[in-house]
């Protein structure tokens, strides 16, 4: 059935089995949280969730971590067949979310370990930090109807996007940091504000970047090997600093 909780605090194990829904209102802490939702369920942690291990077991349900200061200490490798929403979450040991659509719903998401994402859907202005680690993202899109979808990436490690950015265009894309941004998805489509790349960019495929606003490269743009074409379509101009 439906489960509504105020919070759970300083417990060893929180286990949820086949709930039709879960809503945890306040900040909660546990050594291990082990959850399974019924088909079509949404499991929401609306306060900060601070756990050593979060296990999302197999099942066709969605998981939302909505607290702006949530933290998962061990690698987060969810097995749910639905989406995972992150709103201000630190993955202290990274993880593997390749099988899910991951929603960035605001605040700051940090990967303090090597992390693999499938599709990332931006539903609110979000800052993502790779924590100086190796991060791979399949694709980045905007959620339909998002009021604003500015994405700032702090890229201090090796960040690779293997698919398109903006099949549904996001508002702005800014890449900062001291790492390397590798792009192999062919197209980047921003909906008319700005695209700014402050880290070195490496292209592993012929690439087209479209922005009705401006496109700025404040660092080098290179190909991985051989010759890669780069086509830029910017309504407000292109800058190579």
Coordinates of C-alpha atoms in Angstrom, one line a residue:
X1 CA 0.0 0.0 0.0
X2 CA 0.9 3.7 0.3
X3 CA 3.6 4.6 2.9
X4 CA 3.9 8.0 4.5
X5 CA 6.6 8.8 7.0
X6 CA 7.8 11.8 8.8
X7 CA 11.4 10.6 8.9
X8 CA 13.6 7.8 10.1
X9 CA 16.8 8.6 12.1
X10 CA 20.0 6.7 12.9
X11 CA 18.7 3.3 12.2
X12 CA 20.7 0.4 10.8
X13 CA 18.3 -0.8 8.1
X14 CA 15.3 0.7 6.5
X15 CA 13.5 -1.8 4.2
X16 CA 10.6 -1.1 2.0
X17 CA 8.9 -4.0 0.0
X18 CA 6.5 -3.5 -2.9
X19 CA 5.0 -0.2 -1.8
X20 CA 2.4 1.5 -4.0
X21 CA 4.0 4.8 -3.0
X22 CA 6.4 6.2 -0.5
X23 CA 6.6 9.8 0.8
X24 CA 9.3 10.6 3.5
X25 CA 8.8 14.2 4.5
X26 CA 11.9 15.1 6.6
X27 CA 15.6 14.4 6.7
X28 CA 16.4 10.8 7.3
X29 CA 19.5 8.8 8.2
X30 CA 20.3 5.1 8.0
X31 CA 23.2 2.8 7.5
X32 CA 21.3 1.0 4.7
X33 CA 18.1 1.8 2.9
X34 CA 16.8 -1.1 0.8
X35 CA 13.7 -0.2 -1.3
X36 CA 11.4 -1.9 -3.8
X37 CA 8.4 -0.2 -5.3
X38 CA 5.3 -1.8 -6.9
X39 CA 4.8 -1.4 -10.6
X40 CA 4.1 2.2 -11.4
X41 CA 5.0 3.4 -7.9
X42 CA 7.0 6.6 -7.0
X43 CA 9.2 6.4 -4.0
X44 CA 10.0 9.9 -2.7
X45 CA 12.5 11.0 -0.1
X46 CA 11.6 14.7 0.2
X47 CA 14.0 15.6 3.0
X48 CA 17.7 15.0 2.9
X49 CA 18.6 11.3 2.8
X50 CA 22.0 10.4 4.4
X51 CA 22.8 6.7 4.0
X52 CA 25.9 4.5 3.7
X53 CA 24.2 2.3 1.1
X54 CA 21.0 2.9 -0.9
X55 CA 19.7 -0.2 -2.8
X56 CA 16.9 0.3 -5.3
X57 CA 15.9 -3.2 -6.2
X58 CA 14.5 -4.5 -9.5
X59 CA 11.0 -3.3 -10.4
X60 CA 9.2 -0.8 -12.7
X61 CA 9.0 2.2 -10.3
X62 CA 10.5 5.7 -10.0
X63 CA 12.8 6.9 -7.2
X64 CA 13.1 10.6 -6.2
X65 CA 15.8 12.0 -3.9
X66 CA 14.5 15.5 -3.4
X67 CA 16.5 16.8 -0.4
X68 CA 19.0 19.4 -1.4
X69 CA 21.7 17.9 0.9
X70 CA 21.3 14.1 0.4
X71 CA 24.4 11.9 0.5
X72 CA 25.0 8.3 -0.5
X73 CA 28.4 7.0 0.7
X74 CA 28.8 3.7 -1.2
X75 CA 28.5 3.4 -5.0
X76 CA 24.8 3.9 -6.1
X77 CA 23.8 1.3 -8.6
X78 CA 20.0 1.3 -8.8
X79 CA 18.2 -1.6 -10.5
X80 CA 14.7 0.0 -10.8
X81 CA 13.3 0.1 -14.3
X82 CA 11.9 3.6 -14.0
X83 CA 13.6 7.0 -13.5
X84 CA 15.8 8.4 -10.7
X85 CA 15.4 12.0 -9.8
X86 CA 18.3 13.8 -8.1
X87 CA 17.9 17.2 -6.5
X88 CA 21.0 18.2 -4.6
X89 CA 22.6 14.8 -4.1
X90 CA 26.2 13.8 -3.5
X91 CA 27.2 10.4 -4.8
X92 CA 30.3 10.0 -2.6
X93 CA 31.5 6.8 -4.4
X94 CA 29.9 7.5 -7.8
X95 CA 27.8 4.7 -9.3
X96 CA 26.1 3.3 -12.4
X97 CA 22.8 4.8 -13.5
X98 CA 23.1 3.7 -17.2
X99 CA 19.8 1.8 -17.2
X100 CA 17.7 4.7 -15.9
X101 CA 16.7 8.1 -17.1
X102 CA 18.2 10.4 -14.4
X103 CA 16.4 13.7 -13.8
X104 CA 18.4 16.7 -12.6
X105 CA 15.8 18.8 -10.7
X106 CA 17.8 21.7 -9.4
X107 CA 20.5 22.5 -6.8
X108 CA 23.9 20.7 -7.2
X109 CA 24.5 17.1 -8.0
X110 CA 28.1 15.8 -7.3
X111 CA 29.8 12.6 -8.4
X112 CA 32.7 12.0 -6.0
X113 CA 33.5 8.7 -7.8
X114 CA 33.5 7.4 -11.3
X115 CA 29.9 7.5 -12.6
X116 CA 28.0 6.3 -15.6
X117 CA 24.6 7.9 -16.5
X118 CA 22.1 6.9 -19.2
X119 CA 19.9 9.8 -20.4
X120 CA 19.9 12.9 -18.2
X121 CA 16.7 15.0 -18.3
X122 CA 17.1 18.6 -17.0
X123 CA 13.9 19.8 -15.3
X124 CA 15.3 22.8 -13.4
X125 CA 18.5 24.9 -13.3
X126 CA 21.2 22.5 -12.1
X127 CA 24.9 22.4 -11.4
X128 CA 26.6 19.1 -11.9
X129 CA 30.2 18.4 -10.7
X130 CA 32.2 15.4 -11.8
X131 CA 34.3 15.7 -8.6
X132 CA 37.5 15.2 -10.6
X133 CA 36.5 11.7 -11.6
X134 CA 35.6 9.9 -14.8
X135 CA 31.9 10.4 -15.8
X136 CA 30.1 9.1 -18.9
X137 CA 26.7 10.4 -20.0
X138 CA 24.7 8.9 -22.8
X139 CA 22.6 12.0 -23.7
X140 CA 21.2 15.2 -22.1
X141 CA 17.7 16.6 -22.9
X142 CA 15.3 19.1 -21.4
X143 CA 12.1 17.8 -19.8
X144 CA 9.0 19.0 -21.7
X145 CA 7.6 22.0 -20.0
X146 CA 10.5 22.8 -17.8
X147 CA 10.4 26.5 -16.7
X148 CA 14.1 26.8 -16.9
X149 CA 16.9 24.3 -17.8
X150 CA 20.3 25.9 -17.4
X151 CA 23.0 23.3 -16.9
X152 CA 26.3 24.2 -15.4
X153 CA 28.9 21.4 -15.5
X154 CA 32.0 21.6 -13.3
X155 CA 34.4 19.4 -15.2
X156 CA 37.5 18.7 -13.2
X157 CA 38.0 15.1 -14.4
X158 CA 37.3 13.3 -17.6
X159 CA 33.7 13.9 -18.7
X160 CA 32.4 12.2 -21.8
X161 CA 29.0 12.7 -23.5
X162 CA 28.5 9.9 -26.0
X163 CA 25.2 11.0 -27.5
X164 CA 23.4 14.2 -28.5
X165 CA 22.9 17.1 -26.2
X166 CA 19.5 18.8 -26.6
X167 CA 17.4 16.5 -28.8
X168 CA 14.9 18.4 -26.7
X169 CA 17.0 21.6 -26.3
X170 CA 18.1 22.8 -22.9
X171 CA 18.3 26.5 -22.2
X172 CA 22.0 27.1 -21.6
X173 CA 25.1 24.9 -21.3
X174 CA 28.2 26.1 -19.4
X175 CA 31.2 23.8 -18.9
X176 CA 33.7 25.0 -16.3
X177 CA 36.7 23.4 -14.6
X178 CA 40.2 22.0 -15.2
X179 CA 39.3 18.7 -16.8
X180 CA 38.6 17.5 -20.3
X181 CA 35.1 17.5 -22.0
X182 CA 34.8 14.8 -24.6
X183 CA 31.9 14.9 -27.0
X184 CA 30.9 12.2 -29.4
X185 CA 27.2 12.7 -29.9
X186 CA 27.2 14.6 -33.2
X187 CA 24.8 17.5 -32.2
X188 CA 24.5 20.0 -29.4
X189 CA 21.2 22.1 -29.6
X190 CA 20.7 24.9 -27.1
X191 CA 17.4 26.7 -27.1
X192 CA 18.6 30.2 -27.6
X193 CA 20.6 31.5 -24.7
X194 CA 24.3 30.7 -24.5
X195 CA 26.8 27.8 -24.8
X196 CA 30.1 28.4 -23.0
X197 CA 33.0 25.9 -23.0
X198 CA 35.7 26.9 -20.5
X199 CA 37.5 23.5 -20.4
X200 CA 39.3 21.8 -23.3
X201 CA 36.9 20.1 -25.7
X202 CA 37.8 16.9 -27.6
X203 CA 35.5 15.8 -30.4
X204 CA 35.2 12.1 -31.3
X205 CA 32.7 12.6 -34.1
X206 CA 31.7 15.2 -36.6
X207 CA 29.8 17.8 -34.6
X208 CA 27.2 20.5 -35.1
X209 CA 26.4 23.0 -32.4
X210 CA 23.3 25.2 -32.8
X211 CA 22.4 28.0 -30.5
X212 CA 20.2 31.0 -31.3
X213 CA 22.3 32.8 -28.7
X214 CA 26.1 32.8 -28.7
X215 CA 28.7 30.0 -28.6
X216 CA 32.0 30.6 -26.8
X217 CA 35.1 28.5 -26.5
X218 CA 37.5 29.7 -23.9
X219 CA 39.9 26.8 -24.3
X220 CA 41.1 24.4 -27.0
X221 CA 39.0 22.4 -29.4
X222 CA 40.7 19.2 -30.7
X223 CA 39.8 16.0 -32.5
X224 CA 40.6 12.6 -30.9
X225 CA 42.2 11.3 -34.1
X226 CA 42.2 12.1 -37.8
X227 CA 39.9 14.9 -39.0
X228 CA 36.6 15.9 -37.3
X229 CA 34.3 18.6 -38.7
X230 CA 32.9 21.2 -36.4
X231 CA 29.9 23.3 -37.7
X232 CA 28.7 26.2 -35.5
X233 CA 25.3 27.9 -36.0
X234 CA 25.0 30.8 -33.6
X235 CA 22.5 33.6 -33.8
X236 CA 24.5 35.9 -31.6
X237 CA 28.0 35.0 -32.7
X238 CA 30.8 32.6 -32.1
X239 CA 33.9 33.4 -30.0
X240 CA 37.2 31.5 -29.7
X241 CA 39.1 33.2 -26.9

